[in-house]
Tab-separated table of C-alpha atoms in Angstrom:
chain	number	residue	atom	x	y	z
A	1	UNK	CA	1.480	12.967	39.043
A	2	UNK	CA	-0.584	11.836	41.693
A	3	UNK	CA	-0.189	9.168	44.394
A	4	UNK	CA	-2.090	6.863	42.936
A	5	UNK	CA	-1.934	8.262	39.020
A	6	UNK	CA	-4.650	6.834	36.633
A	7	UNK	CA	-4.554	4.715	33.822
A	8	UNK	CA	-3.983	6.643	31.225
A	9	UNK	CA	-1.704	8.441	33.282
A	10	UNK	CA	0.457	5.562	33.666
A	11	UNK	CA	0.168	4.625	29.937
A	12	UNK	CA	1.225	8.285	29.159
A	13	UNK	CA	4.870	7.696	31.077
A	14	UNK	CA	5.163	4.092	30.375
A	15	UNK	CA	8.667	4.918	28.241
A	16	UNK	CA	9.459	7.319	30.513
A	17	UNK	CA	8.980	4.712	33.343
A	18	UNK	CA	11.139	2.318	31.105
A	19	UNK	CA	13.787	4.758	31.066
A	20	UNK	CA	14.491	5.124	34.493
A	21	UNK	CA	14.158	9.033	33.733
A	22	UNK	CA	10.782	9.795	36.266
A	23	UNK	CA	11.325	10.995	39.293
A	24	UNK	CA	11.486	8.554	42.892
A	25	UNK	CA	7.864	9.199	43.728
A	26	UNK	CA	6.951	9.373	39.948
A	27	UNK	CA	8.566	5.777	39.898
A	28	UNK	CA	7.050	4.582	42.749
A	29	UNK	CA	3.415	5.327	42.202
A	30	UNK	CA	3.408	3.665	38.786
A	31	UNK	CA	5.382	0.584	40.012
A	32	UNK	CA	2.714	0.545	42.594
A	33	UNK	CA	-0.141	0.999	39.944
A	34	UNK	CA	1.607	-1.550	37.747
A	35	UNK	CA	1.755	-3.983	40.623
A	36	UNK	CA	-2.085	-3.572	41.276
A	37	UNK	CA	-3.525	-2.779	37.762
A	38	UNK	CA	-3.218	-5.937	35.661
A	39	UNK	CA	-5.050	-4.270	32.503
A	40	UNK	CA	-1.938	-1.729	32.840
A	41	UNK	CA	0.218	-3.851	33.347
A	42	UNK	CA	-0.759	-6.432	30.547
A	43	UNK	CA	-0.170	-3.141	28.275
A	44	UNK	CA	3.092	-2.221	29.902
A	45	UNK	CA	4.252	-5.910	29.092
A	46	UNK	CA	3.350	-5.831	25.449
A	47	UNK	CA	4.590	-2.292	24.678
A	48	UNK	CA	7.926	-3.667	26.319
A	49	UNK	CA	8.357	-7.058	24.057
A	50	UNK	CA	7.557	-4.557	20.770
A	51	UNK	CA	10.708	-3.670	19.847
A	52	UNK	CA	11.686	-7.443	19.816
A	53	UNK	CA	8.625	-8.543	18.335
A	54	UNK	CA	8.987	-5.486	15.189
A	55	UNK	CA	12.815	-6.830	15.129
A	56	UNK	CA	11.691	-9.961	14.580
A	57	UNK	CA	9.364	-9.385	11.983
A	58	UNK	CA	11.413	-7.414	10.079
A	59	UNK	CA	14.242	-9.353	10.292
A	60	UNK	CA	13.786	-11.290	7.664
A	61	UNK	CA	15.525	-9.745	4.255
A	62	UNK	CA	13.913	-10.607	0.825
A	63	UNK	CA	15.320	-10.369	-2.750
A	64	UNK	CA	16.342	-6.815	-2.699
A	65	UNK	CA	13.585	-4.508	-4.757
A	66	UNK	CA	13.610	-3.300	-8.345
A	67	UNK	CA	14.397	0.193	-6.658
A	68	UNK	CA	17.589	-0.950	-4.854
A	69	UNK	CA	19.358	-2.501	-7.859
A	70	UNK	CA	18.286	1.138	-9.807
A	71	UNK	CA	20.020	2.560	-7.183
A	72	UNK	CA	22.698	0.894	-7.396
A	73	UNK	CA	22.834	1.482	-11.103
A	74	UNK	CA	23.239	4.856	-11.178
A	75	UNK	CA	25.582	4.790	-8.025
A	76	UNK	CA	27.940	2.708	-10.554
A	77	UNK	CA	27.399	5.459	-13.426
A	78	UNK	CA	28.201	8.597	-11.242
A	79	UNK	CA	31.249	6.621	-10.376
A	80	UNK	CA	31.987	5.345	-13.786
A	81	UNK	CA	31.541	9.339	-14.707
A	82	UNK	CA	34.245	10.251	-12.292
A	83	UNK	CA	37.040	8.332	-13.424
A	84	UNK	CA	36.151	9.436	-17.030
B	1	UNK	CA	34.999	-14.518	-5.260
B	2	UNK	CA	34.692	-13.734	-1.556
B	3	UNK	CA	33.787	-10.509	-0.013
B	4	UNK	CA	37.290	-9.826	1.615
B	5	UNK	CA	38.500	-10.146	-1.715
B	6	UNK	CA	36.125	-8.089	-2.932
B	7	UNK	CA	37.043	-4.988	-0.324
B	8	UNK	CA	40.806	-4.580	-1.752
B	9	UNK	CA	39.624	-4.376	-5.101
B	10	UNK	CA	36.684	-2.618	-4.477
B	11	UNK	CA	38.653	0.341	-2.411
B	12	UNK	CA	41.128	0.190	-4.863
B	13	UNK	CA	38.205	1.580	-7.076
B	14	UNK	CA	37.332	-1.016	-9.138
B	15	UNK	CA	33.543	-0.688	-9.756
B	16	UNK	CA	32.657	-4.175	-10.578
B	17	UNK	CA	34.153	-5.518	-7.287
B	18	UNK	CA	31.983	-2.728	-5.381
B	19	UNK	CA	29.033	-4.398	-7.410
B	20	UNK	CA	29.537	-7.523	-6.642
B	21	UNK	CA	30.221	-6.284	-2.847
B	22	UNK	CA	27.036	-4.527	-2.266
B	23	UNK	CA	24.732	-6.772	-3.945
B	24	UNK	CA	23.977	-9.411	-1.374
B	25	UNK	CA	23.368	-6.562	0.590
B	26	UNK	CA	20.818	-4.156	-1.073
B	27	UNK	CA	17.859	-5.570	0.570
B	28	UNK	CA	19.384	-4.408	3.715
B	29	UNK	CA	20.273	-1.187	3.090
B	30	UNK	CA	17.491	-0.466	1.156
B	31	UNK	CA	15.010	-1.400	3.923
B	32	UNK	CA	16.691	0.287	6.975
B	33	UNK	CA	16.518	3.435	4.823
B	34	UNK	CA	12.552	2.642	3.966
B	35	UNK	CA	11.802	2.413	7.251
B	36	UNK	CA	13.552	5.932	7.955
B	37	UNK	CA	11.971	7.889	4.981
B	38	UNK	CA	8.905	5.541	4.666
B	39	UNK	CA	9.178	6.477	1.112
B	40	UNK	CA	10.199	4.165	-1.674
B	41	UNK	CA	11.409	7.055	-4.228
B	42	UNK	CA	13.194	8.954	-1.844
B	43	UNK	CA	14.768	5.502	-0.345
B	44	UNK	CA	16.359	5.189	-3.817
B	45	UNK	CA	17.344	8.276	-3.937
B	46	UNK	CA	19.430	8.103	-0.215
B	47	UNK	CA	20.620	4.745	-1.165
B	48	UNK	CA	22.223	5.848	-4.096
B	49	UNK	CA	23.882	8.763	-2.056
B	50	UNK	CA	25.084	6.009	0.505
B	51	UNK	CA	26.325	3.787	-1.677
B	52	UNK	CA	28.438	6.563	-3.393
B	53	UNK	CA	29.368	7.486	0.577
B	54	UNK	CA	30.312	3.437	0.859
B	55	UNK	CA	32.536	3.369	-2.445
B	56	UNK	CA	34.439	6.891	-1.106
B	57	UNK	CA	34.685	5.664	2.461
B	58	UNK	CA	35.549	2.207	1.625
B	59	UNK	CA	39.600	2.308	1.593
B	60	UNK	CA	39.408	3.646	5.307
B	61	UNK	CA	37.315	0.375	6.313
B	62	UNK	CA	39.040	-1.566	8.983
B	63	UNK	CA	37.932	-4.746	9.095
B	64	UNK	CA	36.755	-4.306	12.599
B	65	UNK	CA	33.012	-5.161	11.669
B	66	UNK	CA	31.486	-6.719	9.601
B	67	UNK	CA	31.406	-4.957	5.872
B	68	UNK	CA	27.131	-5.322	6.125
B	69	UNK	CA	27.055	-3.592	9.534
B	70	UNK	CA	29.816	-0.470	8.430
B	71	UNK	CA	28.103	0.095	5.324
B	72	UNK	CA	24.158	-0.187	6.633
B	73	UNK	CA	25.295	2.364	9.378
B	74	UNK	CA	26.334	4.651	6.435
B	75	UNK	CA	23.090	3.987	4.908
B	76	UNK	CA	21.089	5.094	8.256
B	77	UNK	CA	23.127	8.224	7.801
B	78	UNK	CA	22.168	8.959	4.218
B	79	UNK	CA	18.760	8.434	5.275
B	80	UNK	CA	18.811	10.878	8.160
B	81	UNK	CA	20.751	13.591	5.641
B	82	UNK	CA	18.082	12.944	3.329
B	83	UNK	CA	14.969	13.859	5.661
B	84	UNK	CA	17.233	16.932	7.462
B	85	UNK	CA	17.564	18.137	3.456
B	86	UNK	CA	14.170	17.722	2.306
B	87	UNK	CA	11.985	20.282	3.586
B	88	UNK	CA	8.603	17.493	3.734
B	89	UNK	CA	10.095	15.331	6.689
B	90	UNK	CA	9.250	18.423	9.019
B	91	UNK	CA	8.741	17.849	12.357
B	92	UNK	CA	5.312	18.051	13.208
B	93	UNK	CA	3.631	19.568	16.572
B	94	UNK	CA	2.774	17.088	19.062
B	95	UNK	CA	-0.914	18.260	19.403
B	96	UNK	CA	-1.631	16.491	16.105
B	97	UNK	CA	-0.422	12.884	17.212
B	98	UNK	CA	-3.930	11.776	17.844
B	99	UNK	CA	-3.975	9.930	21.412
B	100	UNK	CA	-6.223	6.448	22.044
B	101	UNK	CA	-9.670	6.784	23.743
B	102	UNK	CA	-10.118	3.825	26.157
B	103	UNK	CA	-10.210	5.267	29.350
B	104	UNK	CA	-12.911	6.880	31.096
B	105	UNK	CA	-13.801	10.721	32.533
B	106	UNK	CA	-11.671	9.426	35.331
B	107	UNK	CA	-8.479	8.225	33.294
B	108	UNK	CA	-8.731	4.568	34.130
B	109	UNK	CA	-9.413	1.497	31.867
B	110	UNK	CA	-12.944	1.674	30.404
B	111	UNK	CA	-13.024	-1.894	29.521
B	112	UNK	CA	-10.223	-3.935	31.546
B	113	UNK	CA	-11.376	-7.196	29.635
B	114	UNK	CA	-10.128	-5.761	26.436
B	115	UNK	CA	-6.709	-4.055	28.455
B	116	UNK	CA	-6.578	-7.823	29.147
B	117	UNK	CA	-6.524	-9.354	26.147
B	118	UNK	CA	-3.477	-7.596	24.448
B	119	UNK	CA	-1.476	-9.662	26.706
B	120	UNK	CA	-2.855	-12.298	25.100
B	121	UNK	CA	-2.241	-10.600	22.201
B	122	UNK	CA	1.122	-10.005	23.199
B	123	UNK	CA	1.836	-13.460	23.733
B	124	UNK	CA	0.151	-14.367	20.570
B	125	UNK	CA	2.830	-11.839	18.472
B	126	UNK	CA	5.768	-14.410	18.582
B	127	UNK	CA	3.613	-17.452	17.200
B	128	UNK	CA	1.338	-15.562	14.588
B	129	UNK	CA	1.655	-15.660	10.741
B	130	UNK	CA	4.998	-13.291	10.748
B	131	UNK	CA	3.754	-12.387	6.596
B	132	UNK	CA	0.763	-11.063	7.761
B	133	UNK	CA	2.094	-9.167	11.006
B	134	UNK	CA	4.974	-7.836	9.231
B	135	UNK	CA	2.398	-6.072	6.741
B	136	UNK	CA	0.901	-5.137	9.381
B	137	UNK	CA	4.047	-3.493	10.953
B	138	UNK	CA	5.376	-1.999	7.653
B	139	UNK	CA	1.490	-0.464	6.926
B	140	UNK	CA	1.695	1.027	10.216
B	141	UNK	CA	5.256	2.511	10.350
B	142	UNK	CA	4.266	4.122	7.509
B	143	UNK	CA	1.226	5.534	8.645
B	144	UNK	CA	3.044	7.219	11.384
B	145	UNK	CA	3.750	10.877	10.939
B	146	UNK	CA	7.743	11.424	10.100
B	147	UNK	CA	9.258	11.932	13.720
B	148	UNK	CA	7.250	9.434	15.391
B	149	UNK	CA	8.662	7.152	13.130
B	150	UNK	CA	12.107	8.246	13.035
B	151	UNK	CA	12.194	7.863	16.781
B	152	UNK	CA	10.492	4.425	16.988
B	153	UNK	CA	13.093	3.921	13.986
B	154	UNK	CA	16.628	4.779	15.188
B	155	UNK	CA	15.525	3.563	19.168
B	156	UNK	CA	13.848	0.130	18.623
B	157	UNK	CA	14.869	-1.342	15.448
B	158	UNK	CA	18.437	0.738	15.605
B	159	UNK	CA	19.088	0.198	19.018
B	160	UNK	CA	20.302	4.228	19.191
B	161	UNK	CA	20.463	5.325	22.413
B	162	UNK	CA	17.718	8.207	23.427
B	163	UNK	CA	20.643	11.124	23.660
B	164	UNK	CA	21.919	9.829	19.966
B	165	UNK	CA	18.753	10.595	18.583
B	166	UNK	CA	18.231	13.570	20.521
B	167	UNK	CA	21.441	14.927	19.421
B	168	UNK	CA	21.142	13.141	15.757
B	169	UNK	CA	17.793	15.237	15.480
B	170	UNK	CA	18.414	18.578	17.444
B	171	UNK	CA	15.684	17.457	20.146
B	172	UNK	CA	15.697	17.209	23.393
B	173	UNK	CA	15.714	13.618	25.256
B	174	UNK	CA	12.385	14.572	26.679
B	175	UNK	CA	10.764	14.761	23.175
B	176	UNK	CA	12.123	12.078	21.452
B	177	UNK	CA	10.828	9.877	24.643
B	178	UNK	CA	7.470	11.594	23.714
B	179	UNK	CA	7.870	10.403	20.219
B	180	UNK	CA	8.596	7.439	20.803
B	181	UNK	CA	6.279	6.520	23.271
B	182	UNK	CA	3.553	7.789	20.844
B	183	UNK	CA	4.948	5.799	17.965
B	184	UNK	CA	5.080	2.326	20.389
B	185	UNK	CA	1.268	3.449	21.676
B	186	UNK	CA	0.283	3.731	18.029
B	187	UNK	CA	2.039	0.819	15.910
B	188	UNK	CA	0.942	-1.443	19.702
B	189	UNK	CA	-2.553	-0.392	18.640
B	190	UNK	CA	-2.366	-1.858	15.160
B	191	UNK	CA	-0.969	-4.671	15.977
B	192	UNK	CA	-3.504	-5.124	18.485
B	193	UNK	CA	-6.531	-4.051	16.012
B	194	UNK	CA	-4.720	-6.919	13.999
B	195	UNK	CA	-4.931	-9.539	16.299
B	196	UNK	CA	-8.294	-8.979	17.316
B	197	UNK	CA	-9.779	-8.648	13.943
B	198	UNK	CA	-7.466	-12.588	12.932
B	199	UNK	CA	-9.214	-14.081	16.033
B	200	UNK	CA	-12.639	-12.954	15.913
C-alpha cells in the first residue's frame, strides 16, 4: 500500500483497518486518508454503524412461520418414535 | 405454566413440556438459521435437527443462560452442520464476488457528492421505515453468495469473533475478513441503492 493509498484502496482494507490487523504504516496511511478524505470517510462511518443498524432491523421477531411449527412437528414425532 | 417449569419436565422427556418450551421461541431459531442457509426448506430441515439436538441436550442445561440464548446457539450449530453437509453451500472463489465501480482510472472517488451522501444515508438508517429496510436487508442477505453471507452472518449479527469463524469454517482469518468485508461493501450498497431510490 502506498503512502498516500487511494480510495478504493482504502475501501478495500476498511475491515481490515477495523480490525487492528494492518500493519503500522498500513494503519497510518489510511488513518491519514480517512482524516483528509471525507467521501471515505463518510463510507467508513456507515459500513461501521451496519452491523448495529442490520441488528436492529432484524431484531424484531414475528409470529414464528408455517415452516417453524412443521418443524417442530416432526421434531415431536421422531421423538414420539423413539420412546415407542 | 412457566418455562423453568417447563425445563424439568421437558428434560425429563416429556414431549409436551418441550412443546410448550420451544414455542415462544421458534421465530428465533428459525430466523438465525434463515439467515445462515438463506433457504427456507433447508431452514426447516436444520431446525428440526436442532430442536432434536435441544430435547437430547436439554437435561445437561445449567441454568446459567437464558434457555432462548442455549438453545438458539444450538440452532446456529445445526445450521452450520447443515451447509458443511450439503454439498450446494460450497465456498465459492473470490474472483466471482463482483466489486463496486465508483472510483476512477486512478482509484479515488469518481463522484465525492454521492460518497457524501451515504452518510446521510447512514444517518438516515436509524429513523427510516424499519419494514421496508428490513426487506431490504433480508432481500440482500440473500442475494449474497453462501460464504459472504455466512461471514457477515456469524461476525455482525452473531457477534463471533473473526478466529471462531475462521476455525468454525476451516478458513483462514485473512479470508473470512475478505468475506466479510465484501458482504458489508455489498448489503452497504443496497441499503444505500434503497435510500436513494425512497428519497428521490
Amino acid at each position: 500500500m502506498k503512502l498516500l493509498p487511494s480510495c478504493r484502496e482504502v475501501r478495500d482494507h476498511l475491515t481490515e483497518y477495523a480490525e487492528g490487523t494492518l500493519t503500522r504504516r498500513e494503519r497510518a496511511s489510511l488513518w491519514l486518508h480517512l482524516l483528509l478524505c471525507t467521501a471515505c470517510f463518510a463510507f467508513y462511518q456507515g459500513l461501521r454503524r451496519l452491523p448495529g443498524v442490520a441488528r436492529a432491523l432484524l431484531g424484531a421477531q414475528g409470529a414464528p412461520p408455517e415452516e417453524a411449527a412443521e418443524a417442530l412437528r416432526a421434531a415431536l414425532r421422531r421423538i414420539a418414535g423413539r420412546k415407542e | 405454566m412457566e418455562e423453568e417449569q417447563l425445563i424439568p419436565k421437558a428434560a425429563a422427556g416429556d414431549s409436551d413440556a418441550f412443546g410448550a418450551l420451544v414455542s415462544p421461541h421458534l421465530g428465533l431459531f428459525f430466523n438465525g438459521i434463515l439467515r445462515i442457509l438463506g433457504n427456507r426448506a433447508d431452514a426447516q430441515d436444520a431446525l428440526q435437527d436442532a430442536l432434536l439436538g435441544i430435547y437430547k441436550d436439554l437435561p445437561g442445561f445449567q441454568g446459567r443462560s437464558r434457555f432462548s440464548s442455549w438453545a438458539y446457539k444450538i440452532c446456529i450449530n445445526a445450521a452450520l452442520m447443515f451447509r458443511r453437509s450439503h454439498a450446494r453451500y460450497r465456498e465459492e472463489p473470490m474472483d466471482s464476488v463482483p466489486g463496486l465501480g465508483e472510483f476512477d482510472a486512478a482509484g479515488h472517488h469518481l463522484d465525492t457528492r454521492a460518497a457524501l451522501r451515504w452518510s446521510v444515508d447512514a444517518q438516515a438508517l436509524a429513523d427510516a421505515e424499519r419494514r421496508q429496510l428490513r426487506e431490504c436487508l433480508l432481500e440482500a442477505l440473500a442475494e449474497l453468495p453462501d460464504s459472504l453471507r455466512v461471514a457477515f452472518v456469524l461476525k455482525d449479527l452473531e457477534d463471533w469473533s473473526t478466529e471462531e469463524i475462521a476455525a468454525r469454517l476451516e478458513q483462514t482469518p485473512a479470508a473470512v475478513r475478505q468475506r466479510l468485508h465484501r458482504a458489508r461493501l455489498q448489503i452497504q450498497e443496497r441499503l444505500r441503492s434503497h435510500l436513494r431510490r425512497r428519497t428521490a
